[in-house]
Short mmCIF file of C-alpha atoms in Angstrom, two decimals:
data_model
loop_
_atom_site.label_atom_id
_atom_site.label_comp_id
_atom_site.label_asym_id
_atom_site.label_seq_id
_atom_site.Cartn_x
_atom_site.Cartn_y
_atom_site.Cartn_z
CA MET U 1 -0.22 0.08 0.04
CA ASN U 2 1.11 3.33 -1.00
CA LYS U 3 1.78 6.20 1.63
CA ILE U 4 -0.22 9.36 0.79
CA MET U 5 0.42 12.65 3.03
CA ARG U 6 -2.01 12.22 5.97
CA LYS U 7 -3.46 15.47 7.48
CA MET U 8 -5.11 13.10 10.64
CA GLU U 9 -4.92 9.51 12.01
CA VAL U 10 -6.98 7.89 14.62
CA LYS U 11 -6.11 4.45 15.48
CA TYR U 12 -7.76 2.14 18.46
CA ILE U 13 -9.75 5.10 19.59
CA THR U 14 -11.92 3.78 22.47
CA LYS U 15 -14.90 5.95 25.08
CA ASN U 16 -16.05 4.03 27.97
CA GLU U 17 -18.96 6.17 29.80
CA PRO U 18 -20.42 5.69 33.24
CA LEU U 19 -24.30 4.36 33.38
CA LEU U 20 -25.91 6.24 36.13
CA LEU U 21 -28.39 3.38 37.41
CA GLY U 22 -30.03 3.44 40.64
CA LYS U 23 -30.50 0.21 42.78
CA LYS U 24 -33.86 0.06 41.36
CA ASP U 25 -33.19 0.54 38.08
CA LEU U 26 -29.92 -2.58 38.10
CA GLY U 27 -32.98 -4.71 39.26
CA LYS U 28 -35.07 -4.62 36.48
CA THR U 29 -32.40 -4.72 33.93
CA LYS U 30 -30.62 -7.95 35.96
CA MET U 31 -27.25 -5.90 36.31
CA SER U 32 -25.34 -6.31 39.65
CA VAL U 33 -23.93 -3.26 40.82
CA SER U 34 -20.25 -4.43 41.00
CA ASP U 35 -19.74 -5.33 37.32
CA LYS U 36 -22.34 -3.18 35.20
CA LYS U 37 -20.74 0.46 35.95
CA SER U 38 -20.28 1.86 32.36
CA PHE U 39 -20.93 1.08 28.75
CA TRP U 40 -18.35 1.59 26.22
CA GLU U 41 -19.62 4.60 23.56
CA LEU U 42 -16.73 3.99 20.89
CA ARG U 43 -14.55 0.51 20.78
CA GLY U 44 -11.72 0.61 18.61
CA VAL U 45 -12.29 3.32 15.88
CA SER U 46 -9.57 3.63 13.32
CA LEU U 47 -9.48 5.83 10.36
CA ASN U 48 -7.33 8.75 8.14
CA ILE U 49 -7.48 11.52 6.23
CA GLY U 50 -5.39 13.17 3.34
CA GLU U 51 -5.17 16.52 2.54
CA GLY U 52 -7.89 17.80 0.67
CA GLU U 53 -10.03 15.27 1.10
CA ALA U 54 -13.74 14.69 3.27
CA VAL U 55 -14.65 11.75 4.92
CA GLY U 56 -17.92 11.08 5.75
CA VAL U 57 -19.43 9.43 9.48
CA ILE U 58 -23.01 8.15 9.20
CA GLY U 59 -24.62 5.46 11.35
CA THR U 60 -28.02 5.36 12.78
CA ASN U 61 -28.95 7.81 16.18
CA GLY U 62 -26.56 6.16 19.42
CA SER U 63 -23.77 4.85 17.18
CA GLY U 64 -20.97 7.16 18.28
CA LYS U 65 -20.80 9.46 15.78
CA GLU U 66 -20.99 12.62 17.55
CA ALA U 67 -18.59 11.10 20.89
CA LEU U 68 -15.98 10.69 17.79
CA ILE U 69 -16.26 14.56 17.16
CA ASP U 70 -16.15 15.22 20.52
CA ILE U 71 -13.05 13.37 20.75
CA LEU U 72 -11.50 14.84 17.39
CA ALA U 73 -12.31 18.57 18.16
CA GLY U 74 -10.57 18.41 22.02
CA ASN U 75 -13.82 18.72 23.59
CA THR U 76 -13.89 15.19 25.57
CA LYS U 77 -10.75 12.59 26.17
CA GLN U 78 -10.84 8.90 24.51
CA THR U 79 -10.47 6.05 27.19
CA THR U 80 -7.39 4.77 25.21
CA GLY U 81 -5.94 5.14 21.27
CA PHE U 82 -3.98 7.70 19.55
CA ILE U 83 -4.50 10.81 17.28
CA THR U 84 -2.71 12.35 14.89
CA ILE U 85 -3.18 15.79 13.65
CA ASP U 86 -1.70 18.28 11.16
CA GLY U 87 -2.84 21.58 11.57
CA LYS U 88 -5.86 23.64 13.72
CA VAL U 89 -8.73 21.58 13.96
CA ASN U 90 -12.25 24.20 13.78
CA ARG U 91 -15.73 22.14 14.55
CA ALA U 92 -19.66 23.61 13.66
CA SER U 93 -21.94 22.87 15.39
CA ALA U 94 -25.94 22.99 15.67
CA ARG U 95 -25.88 23.38 18.86
CA ARG U 96 -22.30 23.39 20.93
CA GLY U 97 -18.87 25.52 19.99
CA MET U 98 -19.86 29.09 20.95
CA ASP U 99 -20.99 30.70 24.07
CA ASN U 100 -24.71 31.73 24.13
CA ALA U 101 -24.19 34.27 26.67
CA LEU U 102 -22.42 36.74 23.81
CA THR U 103 -23.96 38.12 20.74
CA GLY U 104 -22.71 36.90 17.04
CA LEU U 105 -20.37 39.36 16.45
CA GLU U 106 -18.82 39.11 19.73
CA ASN U 107 -18.53 35.23 18.85
CA ILE U 108 -16.77 35.83 15.99
CA GLN U 109 -14.27 38.20 17.24
CA LYS U 110 -13.40 35.94 20.34
CA ALA U 111 -12.74 32.88 17.73
CA ILE U 112 -10.65 35.16 16.09
CA SER U 113 -8.48 36.63 18.40
CA ALA U 114 -7.69 33.14 19.33
CA THR U 115 -5.99 32.87 16.34
CA GLU U 116 -3.13 35.86 17.15
CA LEU U 117 -3.89 37.68 13.57
CA ASP U 118 -2.96 41.23 13.35
CA GLU U 119 -5.04 43.53 13.94
CA ILE U 120 -5.83 44.70 9.91
CA LYS U 121 -6.15 40.95 8.85
CA ALA U 122 -8.36 40.20 12.11
CA LYS U 123 -10.99 42.67 10.44
CA HIS U 124 -10.91 41.69 7.17
CA LEU U 125 -11.81 38.21 8.36
CA VAL U 126 -14.57 39.77 10.52
CA ASN U 127 -16.06 41.53 7.67
CA ALA U 128 -15.38 38.23 5.48
CA ILE U 129 -17.60 36.11 7.84
CA ILE U 130 -20.33 38.76 8.42
CA ASN U 131 -20.51 39.01 4.47
CA PHE U 132 -20.65 35.33 4.01
CA THR U 133 -23.30 34.67 7.26
CA ASP U 134 -25.45 37.37 5.84
CA LEU U 135 -26.82 37.55 9.72
CA GLY U 136 -27.12 41.34 9.92
CA GLU U 137 -28.91 43.08 12.92
CA LEU U 138 -29.19 39.39 14.68
CA LEU U 139 -25.33 39.74 14.77
CA TYR U 140 -25.85 42.02 17.80
CA ARG U 141 -28.54 39.56 19.18
CA PRO U 142 -27.01 36.57 21.83
CA VAL U 143 -26.29 33.62 20.33
CA GLY U 144 -28.57 32.02 22.71
CA ASP U 145 -31.43 33.87 21.26
CA TYR U 146 -31.04 32.51 17.51
CA SER U 147 -32.94 29.31 15.98
CA ILE U 148 -31.21 25.88 15.17
CA GLY U 149 -30.61 27.44 11.69
CA MET U 150 -29.08 30.83 12.89
CA TYR U 151 -26.73 29.35 14.70
CA SER U 152 -25.58 26.34 12.43
CA CYS U 153 -25.07 29.08 9.66
CA LEU U 154 -22.41 31.54 12.10
CA SER U 155 -21.08 28.01 13.46
CA LEU U 156 -20.33 26.93 10.30
CA GLY U 157 -19.37 30.45 8.80
CA ILE U 158 -16.60 30.43 11.65
CA ALA U 159 -15.43 26.93 10.81
CA LEU U 160 -14.94 27.81 7.36
CA PHE U 161 -12.80 31.00 7.81
CA VAL U 162 -10.49 31.59 11.01
CA THR U 163 -7.53 29.42 9.48
CA PRO U 164 -9.13 26.11 8.63
CA LYS U 165 -7.06 23.05 8.65
CA LEU U 166 -9.19 20.24 9.47
CA VAL U 167 -13.12 20.78 9.83
CA LEU U 168 -15.21 18.80 11.16
CA LEU U 169 -18.90 19.44 10.51
CA ASP U 170 -21.37 17.95 13.41
CA SER U 171 -24.69 17.51 11.78
CA VAL U 172 -24.85 21.37 10.56
CA LEU U 173 -25.48 20.95 6.64
CA GLY U 174 -29.01 19.50 7.54
CA ASN U 175 -30.09 22.91 8.93
CA LEU U 176 -29.42 25.17 6.41
CA ASP U 177 -31.61 27.01 4.35
CA ASN U 178 -31.06 26.41 0.25
CA ILE U 179 -29.77 29.91 -0.46
CA PHE U 180 -26.73 29.53 2.05
CA TYR U 181 -26.66 25.98 1.48
CA ILE U 182 -25.43 26.58 -1.94
CA LYS U 183 -23.29 29.24 -0.76
CA ALA U 184 -21.85 26.99 2.00
CA ALA U 185 -21.22 24.02 -0.36
CA GLN U 186 -19.06 25.96 -2.39
CA LYS U 187 -17.19 27.58 0.15
CA ILE U 188 -16.58 23.72 1.16
CA GLN U 189 -15.30 22.65 -1.84
CA SER U 190 -12.99 25.88 -2.69
CA LEU U 191 -11.20 24.70 0.92
CA LYS U 192 -10.75 21.40 -0.50
CA ASP U 193 -9.28 22.44 -3.55
CA ILE U 194 -6.33 24.02 -1.23
CA GLY U 195 -6.09 21.16 0.65
CA VAL U 196 -8.26 21.85 3.73
CA SER U 197 -9.67 18.55 4.88
CA PHE U 198 -13.32 17.56 6.54
CA ILE U 199 -15.06 15.34 8.71
CA ILE U 200 -18.62 15.29 8.34
CA ALA U 201 -20.97 13.28 10.35
CA ASP U 202 -24.56 13.54 8.94
CA THR U 203 -27.67 11.58 9.25
CA ASN U 204 -28.83 12.71 5.68
CA VAL U 205 -26.87 10.35 3.27
CA PHE U 206 -26.87 13.18 0.32
CA ASN U 207 -24.77 15.79 2.38
CA ILE U 208 -22.06 12.69 2.56
CA GLU U 209 -22.29 11.11 -1.04
CA ARG U 210 -21.90 15.06 -2.22
CA PHE U 211 -18.87 16.08 -0.40
CA CYS U 212 -16.84 12.61 0.59
CA GLU U 213 -14.45 10.50 -0.86
CA ARG U 214 -14.28 7.92 1.55
CA THR U 215 -16.73 7.45 4.49
CA VAL U 216 -16.76 5.24 7.86
CA TRP U 217 -19.74 3.75 9.12
CA LEU U 218 -20.23 3.67 12.80
CA GLN U 219 -22.87 1.21 14.54
CA TYR U 220 -22.78 0.78 18.01
CA GLY U 221 -19.59 2.46 18.14
CA GLU U 222 -17.59 0.11 15.98
CA VAL U 223 -16.41 0.44 12.33
CA GLN U 224 -18.47 -1.50 10.41
CA GLY U 225 -17.13 -0.16 7.08
CA PHE U 226 -14.42 2.33 5.80
CA GLY U 227 -13.66 3.10 2.15
CA PRO U 228 -15.42 4.63 -0.50
CA THR U 229 -18.60 6.41 0.04
CA LYS U 230 -20.74 5.06 -2.39
CA GLU U 231 -19.23 1.30 -1.35
CA VAL U 232 -19.79 2.04 2.15
CA LEU U 233 -23.62 3.76 1.60
CA GLU U 234 -24.56 0.62 -0.11
CA GLN U 235 -23.70 -1.15 2.68
CA PHE U 236 -25.26 1.15 4.99
CA GLU U 237 -28.18 1.10 3.23
CA TYR U 238 -28.55 -3.13 3.19
CA TYR U 239 -28.31 -2.66 6.79
CA ILE U 240 -30.93 -0.56 7.10
CA ASN U 241 -33.25 -2.27 4.71
CA TRP U 242 -32.43 -5.57 6.73
CA PHE U 243 -33.08 -4.08 10.39
CA ARG U 244 -36.71 -2.75 8.81
CA SER U 245 -37.41 -6.20 7.71
CA LEU U 246 -37.25 -7.64 11.14
CA SER U 247 -40.78 -8.32 12.90
CA LEU U 248 -40.63 -6.45 16.25
CA PRO U 249 -39.57 -9.67 18.85
CA GLU U 250 -36.63 -9.56 16.29
CA LYS U 251 -35.72 -5.99 16.09
CA ASN U 252 -35.90 -6.24 20.45
CA ASP U 253 -33.83 -9.25 20.78
CA TYR U 254 -31.26 -7.78 18.10
CA LEU U 255 -30.99 -4.44 20.27
CA ALA U 256 -30.71 -5.98 23.42
CA LYS U 257 -27.71 -8.37 21.99
CA LYS U 258 -26.01 -5.26 20.45
CA GLN U 259 -26.58 -3.15 23.95
CA LYS U 260 -25.25 -6.20 25.90
CA GLU U 261 -21.94 -6.21 23.43
CA ARG U 262 -21.16 -2.68 24.27
CA ILE U 263 -21.62 -3.27 27.91
CA ASP U 264 -19.34 -6.30 28.29
CA PHE U 265 -16.64 -5.32 25.38
CA ASP U 266 -13.54 -6.33 26.51
CA VAL U 267 -10.87 -3.09 25.74
CA SER U 268 -7.93 -5.52 25.38
CA THR U 269 -9.15 -7.37 22.20
CA VAL U 270 -8.15 -3.42 21.27
CA TYR U 271 -4.77 -3.61 22.79
CA GLU U 272 -4.06 -7.20 20.97
CA GLU U 273 -4.66 -5.43 17.65
CA PHE U 274 -2.38 -2.34 18.63
CA LYS U 275 0.24 -4.50 20.18
CA SER U 276 0.50 -6.69 16.83
CA GLU U 277 1.16 -3.65 15.17
CA GLN U 278 4.23 -2.56 17.09
CA PHE U 279 5.77 -5.74 16.47
CA LYS U 280 5.45 -5.29 12.87
CA HIS U 281 7.30 -2.31 13.33
CA GLY U 282 10.42 -3.79 15.22
CA PHE U 283 8.95 -3.34 18.83
CA THR U 284 9.84 -6.37 20.88
CA ARG U 285 8.56 -7.99 24.01
CA LYS U 286 10.74 -6.11 26.59
CA ASP U 287 9.00 -3.06 24.76
CA GLU U 288 5.56 -4.06 25.88
CA PRO U 289 5.24 -2.57 29.57
CA ARG U 290 5.97 0.91 27.84
CA MET U 291 3.21 0.10 24.68
CA ARG U 292 0.58 -0.75 27.53
CA LYS U 293 1.36 2.70 29.25
CA ALA U 294 1.58 4.41 25.96
CA PHE U 295 -2.01 2.69 25.02
CA TYR U 296 -3.93 2.53 28.43
CA LYS U 297 -2.73 5.97 30.47
CA ASP U 298 -0.70 8.32 28.04
CA HIS U 299 -3.41 8.67 24.81
CA GLY U 300 -0.20 10.89 23.27
CA VAL U 301 1.31 10.82 19.56
CA ASP U 302 1.22 7.11 18.16
CA PRO U 303 4.45 5.59 18.77
CA VAL U 304 5.17 3.91 15.57
CA ASN U 305 4.40 7.78 14.09
CA ASN U 306 6.32 9.16 16.73
CA GLU U 307 9.87 9.83 15.09
CA ASN U 308 11.86 10.40 18.56
CA GLY U 309 9.05 7.36 20.25
CA ASN U 310 11.21 4.70 19.44
CA ILE U 311 11.20 2.58 22.28
CA GLU U 312 13.68 -0.20 21.09
CA GLU U 313 16.21 2.23 22.44
CA LYS U 314 19.01 2.11 19.96
CA ASN U 315 22.57 3.80 21.20
CA ASP U 316 22.86 7.51 18.88
CA ASP U 317 25.29 6.02 16.36
CA GLU U 318 23.03 3.53 15.05
CA LYS U 319 20.47 6.33 14.54
CA ASN U 320 22.47 8.97 13.41
CA PRO U 321 25.54 8.35 11.37
CA GLN U 322 26.62 12.00 11.49
CA ASN U 323 27.26 11.71 15.34
CA LYS U 324 28.81 8.38 14.62
CA LYS U 325 31.44 10.38 12.55
CA LYS U 326 31.57 13.12 15.42
CA ASN U 327 31.97 10.27 18.14
CA LYS U 328 35.35 9.36 16.30
CA ASN U 329 36.67 12.52 15.76
CA SER U 330 36.23 13.32 19.65
CA LYS U 331 37.95 9.83 20.48
CA LEU U 332 40.81 10.77 17.70
CA LYS U 333 41.15 14.10 19.52
CA TYR U 334 41.15 13.11 22.68
CA ALA U 335 43.88 10.21 21.99
CA VAL U 336 46.48 12.88 20.13
CA GLY U 337 45.77 15.53 23.35
CA VAL U 338 46.59 12.41 26.02
CA LEU U 339 49.60 11.55 23.73
CA VAL U 340 50.82 15.60 23.69
CA THR U 341 50.48 15.78 27.59
CA PHE U 342 52.52 13.22 28.26
CA LEU U 343 55.35 14.47 26.29
CA ILE U 344 55.13 17.71 27.72
CA ILE U 345 55.45 16.35 31.25
CA GLY U 346 58.45 14.33 29.89
CA GLY U 347 59.70 17.34 28.82
CA VAL U 348 59.72 19.26 31.94
CA TRP U 349 60.99 16.43 33.75
CA PHE U 350 64.13 16.35 31.98
CA SER U 351 64.83 19.89 32.23
CA ILE U 352 64.10 19.54 35.88
CA ASP U 353 66.45 16.85 36.07
CA ASN U 354 69.51 18.31 34.43
CA LYS U 355 69.29 21.80 36.70
CA ILE U 356 69.51 19.55 39.82
CA PHE U 357 72.50 17.73 38.38
CA ALA U 358 74.03 21.16 37.67
CA GLY U 359 73.68 22.39 41.42
CA ILE U 360 75.48 19.42 42.93
CA GLY U 361 78.69 20.32 40.41
CA ASN U 362 78.89 23.74 41.71
CA ASN U 363 78.86 22.77 45.31
CA ASN U 364 81.45 20.76 45.18
CA ASP U 365 83.74 23.11 43.00
CA VAL U 366 83.97 25.38 46.59
CA THR U 367 85.55 23.06 48.64
CA GLN U 368 88.46 21.83 46.03
CA THR U 369 91.89 23.49 45.49
CA ALA U 370 92.52 26.12 42.57
CA SER U 371 94.12 22.89 40.67
CA GLU U 372 91.80 20.44 41.72
CA LYS U 373 89.12 23.16 40.87
CA SER U 374 90.23 23.50 37.19
CA LYS U 375 90.75 20.09 36.50
CA GLN U 376 87.18 19.47 37.78
CA GLU U 377 86.15 22.29 35.84
CA LYS U 378 87.46 21.10 32.43
CA LYS U 379 86.11 17.63 33.10
CA THR U 380 82.85 19.00 34.49
CA GLU U 381 82.75 20.69 31.12
CA SER U 382 83.62 17.54 29.10
CA THR U 383 80.54 15.70 31.56
CA ALA U 384 78.24 18.81 30.66
CA LYS U 385 79.30 18.66 26.50
CA LYS U 386 78.59 14.91 26.70
CA ALA U 387 75.05 15.59 28.94
CA SER U 388 74.31 18.50 26.70
CA LYS U 389 74.83 15.96 23.95
CA ASN U 390 72.94 13.27 25.03
CA SER U 391 69.97 15.92 26.01
CA SER U 392 70.00 17.19 22.12
CA LYS U 393 69.75 13.27 20.84
CA SER U 394 66.96 12.94 23.65
CA LYS U 395 65.04 15.83 22.88
CA ALA U 396 65.57 15.36 19.03
CA LEU U 397 64.65 11.83 19.33
CA SER U 398 61.27 12.92 21.70
CA ASP U 399 60.59 15.83 19.01
CA SER U 400 61.07 13.06 16.58
CA LYS U 401 58.49 10.48 18.33
CA ALA U 402 56.24 13.42 18.81
CA LYS U 403 55.92 14.25 15.22
CA VAL U 404 55.73 10.91 13.55
CA ALA U 405 52.71 10.54 16.48
CA SER U 406 51.43 13.04 15.44
CA SER U 407 51.84 13.02 11.63
CA GLN U 408 50.05 9.66 12.35
CA ALA U 409 46.80 11.29 14.27
CA ALA U 410 46.72 13.72 12.02
CA ALA U 411 46.79 10.89 9.17
CA SER U 412 44.13 8.79 11.17
CA SER U 413 41.98 12.04 11.36
CA SER U 414 42.44 12.73 7.89
CA ALA U 415 41.76 9.28 6.68
CA ALA U 416 38.27 9.23 9.12
CA SER U 417 37.04 12.09 7.72
CA SER U 418 37.90 11.63 4.36
CA LYS U 419 36.30 8.21 4.64
CA ALA U 420 33.31 9.99 5.87
CA SER U 421 33.02 12.34 3.59
CA SER U 422 33.24 9.84 1.08
CA GLU U 423 30.45 7.73 2.53
CA SER U 424 28.10 10.88 2.60
CA ALA U 425 28.75 12.02 -0.65
CA ALA U 426 28.01 8.51 -1.54
CA SER U 427 24.95 8.20 0.42
CA SER U 428 23.40 11.83 -0.90
CA SER U 429 24.55 10.54 -4.37
CA SER U 430 22.32 7.23 -3.74
CA ALA U 431 19.61 9.54 -2.47
CA LYS U 432 19.37 11.52 -5.44
CA ALA U 433 19.14 8.90 -7.54
CA SER U 434 16.74 7.29 -5.67
CA SER U 435 14.58 10.49 -5.78
CA GLU U 436 15.05 11.03 -9.34
CA SER U 437 13.90 7.45 -9.70
CA LYS U 438 11.16 7.85 -7.62
CA ALA U 439 10.29 11.00 -9.33
CA ALA U 440 10.31 9.57 -13.07
CA LEU U 441 8.29 6.32 -11.90
CA LEU U 442 5.29 8.27 -10.73
CA LYS U 443 5.45 10.52 -13.92
CA ASN U 444 2.26 10.36 -15.85
CA THR U 445 0.54 8.29 -12.87
CA GLN U 446 -2.60 8.74 -11.16
CA THR U 447 -4.05 8.10 -7.97
CA ILE U 448 -7.43 5.41 -7.41
CA ASN U 449 -8.88 4.24 -4.73
CA VAL U 450 -9.18 0.34 -4.51
CA SER U 451 -12.39 -1.19 -3.92
CA ASP U 452 -13.42 -4.43 -2.53
CA GLY U 453 -12.41 -7.38 -4.75
CA ASP U 454 -9.99 -5.59 -6.90
CA THR U 455 -6.44 -7.06 -7.16
CA LEU U 456 -3.39 -6.30 -9.05
CA GLU U 457 -4.00 -8.29 -12.21
CA GLY U 458 -7.48 -7.18 -12.87
CA LEU U 459 -6.07 -3.23 -12.22
CA ALA U 460 -3.00 -3.66 -14.42
CA GLN U 461 -5.80 -4.98 -17.32
CA LYS U 462 -7.95 -2.44 -16.52
CA TYR U 463 -5.47 0.67 -16.84
CA ALA U 464 -3.02 -1.02 -19.25
CA THR U 465 -0.24 -2.13 -17.83
CA THR U 466 1.43 -4.93 -15.35
CA ALA U 467 1.00 -5.84 -11.80
CA ASP U 468 4.87 -5.77 -11.03
CA LYS U 469 4.27 -1.90 -12.44
CA ILE U 470 1.83 -1.28 -10.02
CA LYS U 471 4.27 -2.61 -7.51
CA GLU U 472 6.99 -0.99 -8.25
CA ILE U 473 5.24 2.35 -8.20
CA ASN U 474 3.26 1.58 -4.64
CA SER U 475 6.09 -0.04 -3.13
CA MET U 476 4.62 -3.27 -2.88
CA THR U 477 6.23 -6.37 -1.80
CA SER U 478 3.64 -8.75 -2.09
CA ASP U 479 -0.61 -8.86 -3.25
CA SER U 480 -1.77 -9.21 0.22
CA GLN U 481 -0.81 -5.65 0.83
CA LEU U 482 -3.74 -4.49 -1.84
CA LYS U 483 -7.05 -3.60 0.41
CA SER U 484 -9.98 -2.07 -0.29
CA GLY U 485 -10.45 1.70 0.52
CA ASP U 486 -6.34 2.18 -0.05
CA ILE U 487 -5.59 4.98 -2.34
CA ILE U 488 -2.94 4.14 -4.85
CA ARG U 489 -1.19 5.37 -8.03
CA VAL U 490 -1.22 3.50 -11.61
CA PRO U 491 -0.45 4.86 -14.93
CA LYS U 492 -2.29 7.35 -17.18
#
C-alpha cells in the first residue's frame, strides 16, 4: 500500500462512559452493581484523512458519531488510542461550540482573537464572516436567542473562515436553508481545493455522497465499514433495509444483544491489535510495559509515528551516522591530546633533572683547591658537553617521536574524515538517484481508490499495465498489501 500524506490519523479509539443507574433500575435490568457500571460508546475506531479530502461519518442514532467528533475536536478525552493531527481543528455544530451569552459578533471576534492575527487581518476576517453569514442585525443579539438554523449558519461561517486546516461538520448541513446551503457548499469545495480536510458527520446520506470521497460507517461504537463513499453507503442502506424487515420481537432481541455487547466489551482485544502492529514495526516483548502505558494511560502520539518514540532504545550512533562520525573524531582528538600531554611532562621532568645535576656540581667546586678546581672544571665541562649532547639527542628523539605520533594521528583523522565524506557523498548521490528514479516512476500516474474485490492483475488489465509495474510504483512487496479503501497510483 502506498503512503499518502496524512492530515489526520486516528487509531484504536475507545470511549467508556458511566451508567447512572439506581438500585431499582439495576434490578429491572438484572445487572449487578459490581460489574455493570459503564458501557463502551466507542470500540476501537481507526481512520485516516488526506489533504483536501472529506471523510463522512454515518450511522444510526446512538452509533457514536457525536462522541467521535467530540474527541477529535478536543472537547473530551478518549479512553484509549492515539490521534495524530497536522494543523488546527475547527468544529461547526448545530448546538455547541459558541458562548450563548455573547452576541454573534462577539463570538466571531472571540474566535479570531485566539488565532493571534494582526489587527488589520483580523478586521478583514470579521468582515468576511459577516458577509458570508448574512445575519445582519441578528449579529448583535445573544447567540442563545438564535434558532437552530441561525446557530448552524454562524457556527459554520466561523469554522470555514478562521484559519481552517481540518474542519469537523457535526450534523450542521441539514439545518441550512437552500440559499445558504449552496453558498456553504461552494466554500467547502474551494477549501478542499487548497488542501483543507473535512470530517462530515450527518444522518443525511445526500450530504455525505456530495462532499465525501471516503466514508466510515459506525454502528454501536464499532466501525462496520470504511472505504469509498458509494460502497459504504450501499452497505449501510442494505443494513437499514435488513433491520426494517425484522419483526418487532426480532428487533428487540437484536437491539438487546447489541446493547449488551457494548456493556461487556473487552478493551484488551483492541490492545492486542495495537500490540501486533507495534511488533510489525520492530518493537519486542521487552518494550511491552511501555506499549501498555502508551495505550492505556498516555493517549499521546502514536509510537509508530513518533520519530522520537522508538522504544527499541537504539543508541545514537545507530540512529544517526553523523553522530558516529563525530564520536570517532572526538576519540581521535582525545588520544592526540593525551599523547601531547605525556610528551610535555616528560620534557619538563628532563629539564628539572639537568638543573639538579648542574647544582650539585657547583657545590663541589667550592671545597676543591684551585688546581683540582681547574681539573674538575674541565672534567665538568666535558661531562656537561656530553650531557648536553645526550640531552640534544634525547630531545631530538622525543621531538621526532612526537612528530611521528602527531603525523600518524593527523593522518588517521584525515583518513577518517575522508572516509566519512566519501560515505556521505555516496549516500547523498544514492539518495538523489533514488529520488530522481522515484519521480520518473511517478510521472504520468494517477491515483485511484481500491474497491472490494480488486486485484493487482485486474487493475493491471484495466489500466493497460502490469502487476509488477503497479507494485513498483506503490512500493509493494506482495499482492496481500492491496486492501479495499486504499488509495494507490497507476499509469495514466
